[in-house]
XYZ file of C-alpha atoms in Angstrom:
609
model
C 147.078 36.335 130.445
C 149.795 35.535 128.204
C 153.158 36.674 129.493
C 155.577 39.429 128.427
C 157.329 39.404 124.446
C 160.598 37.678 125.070
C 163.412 40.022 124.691
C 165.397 38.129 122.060
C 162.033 38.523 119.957
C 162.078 42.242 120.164
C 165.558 42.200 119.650
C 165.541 40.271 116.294
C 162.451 42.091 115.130
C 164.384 45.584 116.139
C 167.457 44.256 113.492
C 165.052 43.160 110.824
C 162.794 46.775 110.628
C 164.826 49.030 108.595
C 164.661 52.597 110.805
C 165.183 54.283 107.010
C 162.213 52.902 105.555
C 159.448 53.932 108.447
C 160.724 57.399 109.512
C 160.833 57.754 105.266
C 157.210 57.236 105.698
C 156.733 60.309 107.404
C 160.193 62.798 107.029
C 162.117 62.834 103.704
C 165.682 61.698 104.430
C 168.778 62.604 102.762
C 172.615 61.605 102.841
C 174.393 63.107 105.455
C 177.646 62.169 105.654
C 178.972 58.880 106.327
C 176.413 56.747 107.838
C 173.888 58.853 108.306
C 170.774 60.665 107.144
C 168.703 64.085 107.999
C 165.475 65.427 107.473
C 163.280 68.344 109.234
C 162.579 67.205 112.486
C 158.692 65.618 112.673
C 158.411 66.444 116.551
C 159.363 69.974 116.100
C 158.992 73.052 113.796
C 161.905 73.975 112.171
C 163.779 75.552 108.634
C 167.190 73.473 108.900
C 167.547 69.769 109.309
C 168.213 68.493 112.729
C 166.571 65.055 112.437
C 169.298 62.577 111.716
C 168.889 58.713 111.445
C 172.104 56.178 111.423
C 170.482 53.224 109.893
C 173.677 50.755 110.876
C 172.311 51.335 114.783
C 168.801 51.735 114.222
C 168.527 55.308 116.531
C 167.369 58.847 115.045
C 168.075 61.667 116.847
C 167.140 65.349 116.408
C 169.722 68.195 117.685
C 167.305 70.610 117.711
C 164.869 68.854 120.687
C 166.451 66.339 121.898
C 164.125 63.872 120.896
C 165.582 60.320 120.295
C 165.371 56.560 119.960
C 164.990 53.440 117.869
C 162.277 52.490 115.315
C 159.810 51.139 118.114
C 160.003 54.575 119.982
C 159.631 56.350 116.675
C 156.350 54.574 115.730
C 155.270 55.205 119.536
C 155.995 58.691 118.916
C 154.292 59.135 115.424
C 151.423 56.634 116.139
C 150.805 57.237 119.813
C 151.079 53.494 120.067
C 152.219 51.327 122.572
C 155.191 49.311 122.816
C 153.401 46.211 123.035
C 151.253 47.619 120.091
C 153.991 48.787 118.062
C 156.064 45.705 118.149
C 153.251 43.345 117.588
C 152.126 45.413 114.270
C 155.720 45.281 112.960
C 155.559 41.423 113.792
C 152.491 41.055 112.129
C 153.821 43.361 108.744
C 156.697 40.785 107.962
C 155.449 37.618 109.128
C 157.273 37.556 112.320
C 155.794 35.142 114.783
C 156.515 36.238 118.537
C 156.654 34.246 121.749
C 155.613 35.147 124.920
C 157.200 34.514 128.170
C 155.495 31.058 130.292
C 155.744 29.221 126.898
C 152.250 30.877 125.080
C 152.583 31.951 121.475
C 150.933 35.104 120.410
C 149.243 37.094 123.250
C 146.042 35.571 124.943
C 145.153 38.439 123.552
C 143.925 36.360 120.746
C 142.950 32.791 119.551
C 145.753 35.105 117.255
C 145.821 38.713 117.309
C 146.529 39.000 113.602
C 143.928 36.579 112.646
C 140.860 38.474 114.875
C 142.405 42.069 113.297
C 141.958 40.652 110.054
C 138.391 38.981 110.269
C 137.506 42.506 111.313
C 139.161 44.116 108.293
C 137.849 41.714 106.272
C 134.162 41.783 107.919
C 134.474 45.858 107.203
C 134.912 45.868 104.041
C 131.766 43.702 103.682
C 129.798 45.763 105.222
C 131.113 48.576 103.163
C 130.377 46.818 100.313
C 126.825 45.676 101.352
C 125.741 49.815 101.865
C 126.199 50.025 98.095
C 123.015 47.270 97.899
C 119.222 48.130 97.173
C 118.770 46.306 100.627
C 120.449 48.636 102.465
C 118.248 51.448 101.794
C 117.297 51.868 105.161
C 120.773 52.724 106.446
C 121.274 55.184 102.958
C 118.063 57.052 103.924
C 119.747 57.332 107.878
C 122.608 58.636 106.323
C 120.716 61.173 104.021
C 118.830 62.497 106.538
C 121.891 62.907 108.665
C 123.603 65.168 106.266
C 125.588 62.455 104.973
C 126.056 61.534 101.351
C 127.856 57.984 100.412
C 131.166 59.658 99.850
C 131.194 60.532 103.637
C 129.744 57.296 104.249
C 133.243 55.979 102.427
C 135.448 58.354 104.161
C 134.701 57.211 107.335
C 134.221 53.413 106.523
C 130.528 53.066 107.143
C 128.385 49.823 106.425
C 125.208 47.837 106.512
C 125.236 44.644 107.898
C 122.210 42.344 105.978
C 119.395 41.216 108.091
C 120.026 37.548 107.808
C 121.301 35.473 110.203
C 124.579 34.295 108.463
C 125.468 36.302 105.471
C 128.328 37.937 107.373
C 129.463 34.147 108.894
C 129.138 32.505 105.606
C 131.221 35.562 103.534
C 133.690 35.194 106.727
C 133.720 31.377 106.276
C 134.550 31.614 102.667
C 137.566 33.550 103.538
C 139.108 30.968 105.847
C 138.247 31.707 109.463
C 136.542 29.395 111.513
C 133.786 29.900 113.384
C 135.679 30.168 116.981
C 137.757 33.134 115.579
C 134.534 34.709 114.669
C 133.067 34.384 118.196
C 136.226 35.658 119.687
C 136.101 38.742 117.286
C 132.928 39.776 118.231
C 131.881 39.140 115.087
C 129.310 36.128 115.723
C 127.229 35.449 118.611
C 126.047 32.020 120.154
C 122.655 30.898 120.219
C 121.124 27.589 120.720
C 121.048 26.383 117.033
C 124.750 27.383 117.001
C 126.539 30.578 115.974
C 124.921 33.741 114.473
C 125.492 37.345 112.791
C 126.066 39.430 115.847
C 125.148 42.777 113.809
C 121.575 42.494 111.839
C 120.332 45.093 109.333
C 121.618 47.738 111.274
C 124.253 50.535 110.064
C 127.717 49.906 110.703
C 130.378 51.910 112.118
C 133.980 50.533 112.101
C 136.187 51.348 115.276
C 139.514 51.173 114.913
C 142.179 51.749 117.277
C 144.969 54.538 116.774
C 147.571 52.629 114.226
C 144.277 52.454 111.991
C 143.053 48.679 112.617
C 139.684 47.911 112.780
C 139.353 46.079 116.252
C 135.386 46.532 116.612
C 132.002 47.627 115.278
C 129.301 49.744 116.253
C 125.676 49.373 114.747
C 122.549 51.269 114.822
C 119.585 49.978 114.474
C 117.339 51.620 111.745
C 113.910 49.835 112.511
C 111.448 50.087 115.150
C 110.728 46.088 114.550
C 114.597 45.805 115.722
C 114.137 45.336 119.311
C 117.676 45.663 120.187
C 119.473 49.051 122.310
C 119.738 51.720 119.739
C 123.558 50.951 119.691
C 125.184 47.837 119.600
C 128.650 47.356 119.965
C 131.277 44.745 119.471
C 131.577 43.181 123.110
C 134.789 42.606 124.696
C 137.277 40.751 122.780
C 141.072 40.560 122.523
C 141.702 43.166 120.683
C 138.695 45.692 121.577
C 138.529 47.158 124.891
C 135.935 49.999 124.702
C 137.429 51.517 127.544
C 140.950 52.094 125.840
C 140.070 53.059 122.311
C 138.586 56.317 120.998
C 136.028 56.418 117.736
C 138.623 58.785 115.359
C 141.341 59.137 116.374
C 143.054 57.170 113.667
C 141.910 59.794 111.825
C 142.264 62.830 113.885
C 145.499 61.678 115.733
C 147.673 63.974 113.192
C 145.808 66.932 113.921
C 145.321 66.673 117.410
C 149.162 66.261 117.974
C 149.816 69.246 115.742
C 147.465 71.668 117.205
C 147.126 70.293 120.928
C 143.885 70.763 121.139
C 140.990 67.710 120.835
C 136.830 67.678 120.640
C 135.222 65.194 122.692
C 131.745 64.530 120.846
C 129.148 62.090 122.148
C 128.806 60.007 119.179
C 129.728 58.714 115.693
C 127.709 60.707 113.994
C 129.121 63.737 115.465
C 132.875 62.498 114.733
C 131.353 62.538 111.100
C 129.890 65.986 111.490
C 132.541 67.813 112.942
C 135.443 66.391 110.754
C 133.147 67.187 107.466
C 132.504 70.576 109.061
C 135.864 71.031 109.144
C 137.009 70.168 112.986
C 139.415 67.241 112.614
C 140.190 66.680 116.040
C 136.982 65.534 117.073
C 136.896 61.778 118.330
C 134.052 59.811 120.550
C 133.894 57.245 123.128
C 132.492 53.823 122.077
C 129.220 52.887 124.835
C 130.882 54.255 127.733
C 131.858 57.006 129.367
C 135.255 58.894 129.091
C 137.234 57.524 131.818
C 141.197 57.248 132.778
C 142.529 54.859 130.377
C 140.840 57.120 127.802
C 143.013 60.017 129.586
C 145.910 58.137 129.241
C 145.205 57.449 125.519
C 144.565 61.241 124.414
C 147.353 62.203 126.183
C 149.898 60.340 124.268
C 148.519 61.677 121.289
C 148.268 65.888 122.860
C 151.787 65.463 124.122
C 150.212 66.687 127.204
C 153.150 67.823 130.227
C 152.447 70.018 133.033
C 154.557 73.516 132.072
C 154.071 76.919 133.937
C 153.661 78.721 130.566
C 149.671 78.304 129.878
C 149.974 79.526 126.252
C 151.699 76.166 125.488
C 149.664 74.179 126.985
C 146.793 71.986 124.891
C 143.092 72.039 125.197
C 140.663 69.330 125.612
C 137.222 69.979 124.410
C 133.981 68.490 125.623
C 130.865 68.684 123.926
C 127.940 67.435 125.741
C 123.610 67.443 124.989
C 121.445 69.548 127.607
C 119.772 66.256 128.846
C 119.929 64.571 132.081
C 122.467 61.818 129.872
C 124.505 64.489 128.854
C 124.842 66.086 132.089
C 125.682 63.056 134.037
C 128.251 62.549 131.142
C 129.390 65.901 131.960
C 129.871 64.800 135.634
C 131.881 61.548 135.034
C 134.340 63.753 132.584
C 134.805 66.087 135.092
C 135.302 64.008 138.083
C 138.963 62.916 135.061
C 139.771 66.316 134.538
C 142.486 66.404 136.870
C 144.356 63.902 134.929
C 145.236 66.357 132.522
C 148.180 69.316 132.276
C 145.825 70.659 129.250
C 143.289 73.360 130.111
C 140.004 71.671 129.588
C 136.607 73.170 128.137
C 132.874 72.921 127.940
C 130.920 73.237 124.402
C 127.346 73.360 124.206
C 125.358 74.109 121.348
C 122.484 76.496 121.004
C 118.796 75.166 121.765
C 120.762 72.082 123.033
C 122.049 70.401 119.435
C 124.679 68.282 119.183
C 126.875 68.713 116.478
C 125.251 66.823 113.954
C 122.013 68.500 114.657
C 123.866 71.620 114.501
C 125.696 70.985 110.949
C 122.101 69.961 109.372
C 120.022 73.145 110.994
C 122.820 75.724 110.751
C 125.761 74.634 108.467
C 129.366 73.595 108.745
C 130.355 76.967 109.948
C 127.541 76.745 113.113
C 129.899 73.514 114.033
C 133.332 75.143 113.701
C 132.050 78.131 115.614
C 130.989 75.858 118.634
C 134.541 75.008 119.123
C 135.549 78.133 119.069
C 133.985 79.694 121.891
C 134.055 77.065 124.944
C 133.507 77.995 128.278
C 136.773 76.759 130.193
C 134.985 73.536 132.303
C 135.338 74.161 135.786
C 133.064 77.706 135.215
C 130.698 75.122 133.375
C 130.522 73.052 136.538
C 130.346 75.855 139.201
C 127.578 76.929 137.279
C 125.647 74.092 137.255
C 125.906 72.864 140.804
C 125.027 77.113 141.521
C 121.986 76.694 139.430
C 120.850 73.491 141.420
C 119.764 75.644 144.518
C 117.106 78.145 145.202
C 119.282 81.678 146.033
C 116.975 83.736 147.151
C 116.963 81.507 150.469
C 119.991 81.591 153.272
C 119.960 77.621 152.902
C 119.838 77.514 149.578
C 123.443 80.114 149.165
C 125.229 78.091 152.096
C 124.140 75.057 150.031
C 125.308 76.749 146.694
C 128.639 77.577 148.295
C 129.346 73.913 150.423
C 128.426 72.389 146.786
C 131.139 74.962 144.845
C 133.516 74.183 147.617
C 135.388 71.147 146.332
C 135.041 71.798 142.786
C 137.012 75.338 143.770
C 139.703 73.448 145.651
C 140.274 71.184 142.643
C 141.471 73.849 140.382
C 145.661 73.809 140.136
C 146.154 77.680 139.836
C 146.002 79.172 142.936
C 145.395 82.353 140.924
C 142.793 81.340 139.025
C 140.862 79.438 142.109
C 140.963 83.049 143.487
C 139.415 84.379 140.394
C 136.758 81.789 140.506
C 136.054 81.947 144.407
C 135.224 86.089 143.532
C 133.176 84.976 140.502
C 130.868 82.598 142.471
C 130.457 84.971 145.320
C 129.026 87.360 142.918
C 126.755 84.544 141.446
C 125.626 83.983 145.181
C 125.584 87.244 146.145
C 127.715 86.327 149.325
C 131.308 87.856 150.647
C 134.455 86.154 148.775
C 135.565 85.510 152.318
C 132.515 82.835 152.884
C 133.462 81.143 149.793
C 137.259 80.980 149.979
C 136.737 79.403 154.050
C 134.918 76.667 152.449
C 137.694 76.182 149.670
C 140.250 75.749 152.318
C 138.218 73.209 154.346
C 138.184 71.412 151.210
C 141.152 72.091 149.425
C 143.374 68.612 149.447
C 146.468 68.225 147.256
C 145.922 69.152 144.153
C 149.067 68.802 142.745
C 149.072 66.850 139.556
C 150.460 63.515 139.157
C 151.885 64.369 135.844
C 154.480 66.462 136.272
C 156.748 66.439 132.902
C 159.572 64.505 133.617
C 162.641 66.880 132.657
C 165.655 65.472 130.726
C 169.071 67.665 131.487
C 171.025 68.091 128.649
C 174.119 68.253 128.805
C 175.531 71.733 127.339
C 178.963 71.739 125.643
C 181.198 74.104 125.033
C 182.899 74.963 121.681
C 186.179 75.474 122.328
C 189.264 73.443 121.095
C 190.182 71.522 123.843
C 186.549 69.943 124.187
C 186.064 69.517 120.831
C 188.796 67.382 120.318
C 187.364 65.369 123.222
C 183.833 65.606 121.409
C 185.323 64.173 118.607
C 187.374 61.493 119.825
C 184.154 60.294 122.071
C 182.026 60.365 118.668
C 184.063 58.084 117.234
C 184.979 55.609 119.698
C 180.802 55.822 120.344
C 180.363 55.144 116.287
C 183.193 53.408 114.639
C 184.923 51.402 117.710
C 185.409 48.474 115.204
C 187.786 50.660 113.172
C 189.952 51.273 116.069
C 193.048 49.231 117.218
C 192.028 47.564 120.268
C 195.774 48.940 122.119
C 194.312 52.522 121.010
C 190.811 52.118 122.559
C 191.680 50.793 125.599
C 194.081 54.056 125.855
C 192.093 56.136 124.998
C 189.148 55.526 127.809
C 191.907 56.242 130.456
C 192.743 59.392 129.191
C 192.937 62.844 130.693
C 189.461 64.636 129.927
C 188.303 67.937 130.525
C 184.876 68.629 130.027
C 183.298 67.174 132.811
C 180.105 65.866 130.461
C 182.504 63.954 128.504
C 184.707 62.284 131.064
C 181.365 60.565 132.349
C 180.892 59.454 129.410
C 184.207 58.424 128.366
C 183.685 56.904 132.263
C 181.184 55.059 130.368
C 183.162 54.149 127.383
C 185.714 52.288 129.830
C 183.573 50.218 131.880
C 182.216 48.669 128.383
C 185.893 48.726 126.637
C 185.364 45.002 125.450
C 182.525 45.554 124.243
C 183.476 48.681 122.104
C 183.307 46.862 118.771
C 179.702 45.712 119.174
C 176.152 47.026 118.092
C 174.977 47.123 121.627
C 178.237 49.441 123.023
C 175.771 52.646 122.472
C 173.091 51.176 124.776
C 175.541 49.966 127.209
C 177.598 53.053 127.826
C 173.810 54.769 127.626
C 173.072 52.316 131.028
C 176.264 53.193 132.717
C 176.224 56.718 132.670
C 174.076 58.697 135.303
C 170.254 59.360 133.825
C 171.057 62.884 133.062
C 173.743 61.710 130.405
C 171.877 59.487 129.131
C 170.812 62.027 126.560
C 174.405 63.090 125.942
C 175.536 59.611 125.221
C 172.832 59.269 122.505
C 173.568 62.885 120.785
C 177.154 61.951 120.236
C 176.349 58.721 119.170
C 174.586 60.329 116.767
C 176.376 63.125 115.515
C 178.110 63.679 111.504
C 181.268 62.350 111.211
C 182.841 65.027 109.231
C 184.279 62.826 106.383
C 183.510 60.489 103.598
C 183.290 56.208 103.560
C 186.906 56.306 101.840
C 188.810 58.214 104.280
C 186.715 57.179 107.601
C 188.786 54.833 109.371
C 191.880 57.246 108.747
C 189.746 60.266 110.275
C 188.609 57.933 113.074
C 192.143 56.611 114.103
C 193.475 60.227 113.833
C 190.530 61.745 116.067
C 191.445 58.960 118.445
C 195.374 59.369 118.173
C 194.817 62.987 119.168
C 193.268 62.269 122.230
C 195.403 59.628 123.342
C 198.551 62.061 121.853
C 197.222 65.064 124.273
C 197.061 63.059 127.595
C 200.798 61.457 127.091
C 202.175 65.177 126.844
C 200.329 66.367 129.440
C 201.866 63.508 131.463
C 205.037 64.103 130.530
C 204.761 67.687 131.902
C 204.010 66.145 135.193
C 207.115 63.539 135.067
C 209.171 66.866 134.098
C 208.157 69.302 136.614
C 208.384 66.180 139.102
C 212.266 65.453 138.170
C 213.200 69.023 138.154
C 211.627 69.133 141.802
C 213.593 66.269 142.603
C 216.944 66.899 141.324
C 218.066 68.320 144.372
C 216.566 66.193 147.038
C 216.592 63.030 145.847
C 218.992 62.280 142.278
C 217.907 58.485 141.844
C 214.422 59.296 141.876
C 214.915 61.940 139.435
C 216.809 59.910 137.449
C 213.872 57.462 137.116
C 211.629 59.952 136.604
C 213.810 60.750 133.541
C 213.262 57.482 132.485
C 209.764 57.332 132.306
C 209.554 60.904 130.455
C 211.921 58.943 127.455
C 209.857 55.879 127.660
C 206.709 57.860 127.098
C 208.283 60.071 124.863
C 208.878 56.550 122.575
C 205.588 55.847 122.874
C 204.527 58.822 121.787
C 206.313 59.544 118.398
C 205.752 55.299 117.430
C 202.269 56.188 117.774
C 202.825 59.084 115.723
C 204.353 57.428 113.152
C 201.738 54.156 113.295
């Protein structure tokens, strides 16, 4: 494995993506004052602008949630990328060649990343373009009979690959790429007499991960002289991991973040049938079964945190077929239920269809109505293991209830395990008490290994003293360069109130030489406890209330005022110190007299500078 990005890659990449241009891509920005732009916040509902960007640091931050960062974490956010993701697609968008720690050039993860990605662009498109062909008739009959006409077929990308044995290569070939890339793409397979078309008369799916690249295929065979699985997929390559990447969800992403709530259909043909039917959240594994990394996926794009208020949390959706496949399916997606804070549910069609089925015998509203009405999952599961034993026996009820057991102590809500423990003891026909003893000799600790982590922020108050602190912190955080360096480095010793501010002004002083530098944000952001953190950014980000022409005046003024307030409160102390000391002790009065002038000098020159 190729090592991590080097840090003075992402750094340079971080200065070379404008943060204007990609958040314009999905908020419309306008001016907002100097250095700074707003828009309606995409990570929360609202009617006023909170979202503001300052392009000459490369954060955004929104005053209504809190939510802030730099370009990578606003991709992240959008995209449900990763970081590793994120960076190496804006890389790859301006021609930005990264290096990897221990020496290796782009990621293992590729005889180059960019180069596999775009083979299986590339090979998409020719297969999208070979479905159009009289050869491909097979796959347009499939289609037809599946409800699908070639406009869906477009929507979702959908090819035929030709039955020879190199018209994908030699296409491929023309393009550029050499054989090896094809290999490692999945694209070509190896044979004796050299390298072949992996995918052969079959119809094509293209998989593409959640930024919308096409890492991988999946085929279906359409003949019964094909003696290949009924599914084929791409096999394990750089860039395609089946266990890490969901069919859809480049698509559905959007809506899945926007309504919390996802369907979890068993194949591609049902992505196609719910999202024509009108249920775009609906996304698929690809050949295996839903497991933790694909937890860990839809999560990102749910928002899913644990929260005590059920209303607001999101709902996962499983659909499975009545079959001994689809209820060992049913099992494994169970046994990662717990992963989630989201309520999870079971669908499952009437006379045991699965969606597509559904949308061809009963219509698009049949599949939005199954979807509707889940059953929540763990009453799906009690059922089934209850339905497993004979009940009319003694040792077929103590069975029942030792198999209901640890599926009872599983559930988070205490509540709603007591709800459930009274609703299979009615199934079984046994006392509640029975049941709950065999929850508690099962019950382990349940308690989820998600909990949200919670970000204080840091409430201010609006009165005058603190918000001439506010301001003076804003603009030491922004426009340090405009400052005279005698001014900063009095300022971060005065007197502060609020006790939010003087950690960060705390901050401000550990990093004083550093004040007139891009990276003085960041590094008061490190030196402040974790619960400021937050703070630091919103002030960092905050309107300056002027324009370009009269900033530096404004930001030596808000500065001077600080700076002006601690030297009279000083001199209040030197006074009430002297006239203390008059009597005891005349010299020391006398000096304190001294200092009181001095600093009264001091004072009115800075004043009058």
């Amino acid at each position: 494995m190729a090592g991590r990005i080097r840090r003075e890659d992402i750094d340079e990449l971080r200065t070379r993506v404008n943060i204007v241009d990609v958040v314009s891509q999905y908020v419309t920005l306008k001016r907002a004052g100097v250095g700074s732009m707003k828009g309606l916040c995409p990570f929360h509902d609202e009617r006023t602008p909170s979202f503001h960007v300052r392009p000459a640091v490369g954060r955004y931050h929104c005053f209504g949630c809190g939510e802030d960062g730099d370009v990578f974490q606003f991709v992240m956010s959008m995209d449900h990328t990763t970081f590793v993701e994120t960076v190496e697609r804006f890389a790859s968008q301006i021609g930005f060649t990264l290096r990897y720690e221990e020496g290796q050039a782009p990621q293992e993860d590729g005889v180059n990343r960019a180069r596999l990605l775009a083979a299986n662009s590339d090979a998409a498109e020719f297969f999208q373009q070979q479905l159009l062909t009289d050869q491909a008739a097979p796959g347009q009959a499939f289609l037809g009979q599946r409800g699908f006409d070639l406009e869906a077929a477009r929507r979702f990308g959908v090819g035929y690959a030709p039955p020879g044995f190199e018209a994908l290569r030699n296409h491929l070939r023309n393009k550029g790429y050499s054989d090896e890339e094809l290999i490692t793409a999945g694209l070509l397979s190896e044979g004796q007499r050299g390298p072949y078309d992996r995918f052969r008369g079959r119809l094509v799916w293209p998989i593409r991960d959640v930024t919308g690249a096409t890492v991988g295929f999946g085929a279906r065979k359409l003949t019964e002289d094909d003696k290949g699985p009924k599914y084929l997929n791409t096999p394990e390559t750089p860039v395609f991991h089946k266990s890490k990447v969901l069919y859809g969800l480049d698509l559905a992403k959007r809506t899945i973040s926007r309504g919390r709530e996802a369907v979890i259909v068993e194949g591609y043909t049902d992505v196609m049938a719910c999202h024509l039917a009108g249920v775009e959240t609906a996304i698929a594994t690809c050949g295996t079964a839903f497991g933790s990394d694909h937890v860990k996926l839809l999560r990102r794009v749910l928002g899913d945190v644990s929260t005590s208020d059920t209303r607001s949390l999101g709902r996962v959706i499983f659909t499975f077929d009545p079959d001994e496949a689809g209820q060992q399916a049913a099992s494994r997606a169970f046994q990662e239920e717990h992963r989630f804070a989201a309520q999870t549910y079971v669908a499952v069609a009437p006379d045991g269809m699965d969606p597509c089925d559904l949308r061809i015998q009963r219509g698009d509203h049949a599949v939005r109505s199954l979807v509707k009405s889940p059953r929540p999952m763990f009453e799906f599961m009690l059922q089934r293991v209850v339905d497993e034993h004979d009940l009319e026996t003694v040792e077929g009820r103590v069975q029942a209830t030792r198999a209901a057991g640890p599926i009872l102590a599983r559930i988070r809500d205490r509540a709603l395990s007591d709800g459930y423990v009274r609703t299979v003891a009615g199934w079984l026909g046994v006392d509640p008490v029975e049941v709950q003893r065999q929850v508690r000799a099962d019950r382990r600790d349940s308690q989820s290994e998600f909990e949200p982590v919670q970000r204080p922020r840091a409430q201010l108050a609006n009165d005058p003293a603190t918000r001439l602190e506010r301001e003076a912190i804003i603009v030491m955080l922004q426009q340090g360069e405009l400052l005279p360096t005698d001014l900063a480095q009095r300022a971060v010793i005065s007197y502060v109130a609020n006790p939010s501010l003087e950690i960060v002004r705390d901050g401000m002083l550990v990093n004083i030489d550093r004040i007139a530098g891009r990276e003085f944000v960041d590094a008061v952001a490190a030196a402040v406890p974790e619960g400021m953190v937050g703070l630091v950014r919103e002030l960092s980000m905050s309107p300056i209330n002027t324009n370009e022409k009269g900033l530096e005046r404004y930001s030596v003024g808000a500065v001077k005022a600080l700076v002006q307030r601690d030297m009279l409160r000083e001199k209040a102390n030197l006074q009430s110190q002297a006239m203390r000391m008059r009597a005891k002790d005349p010299d020391a009065a006398r000096e304190l007299d001294l200092q009181v002038a001095a600093l009264e000098t001091e004072r009115r020159r800075l004043i009058e500078e």
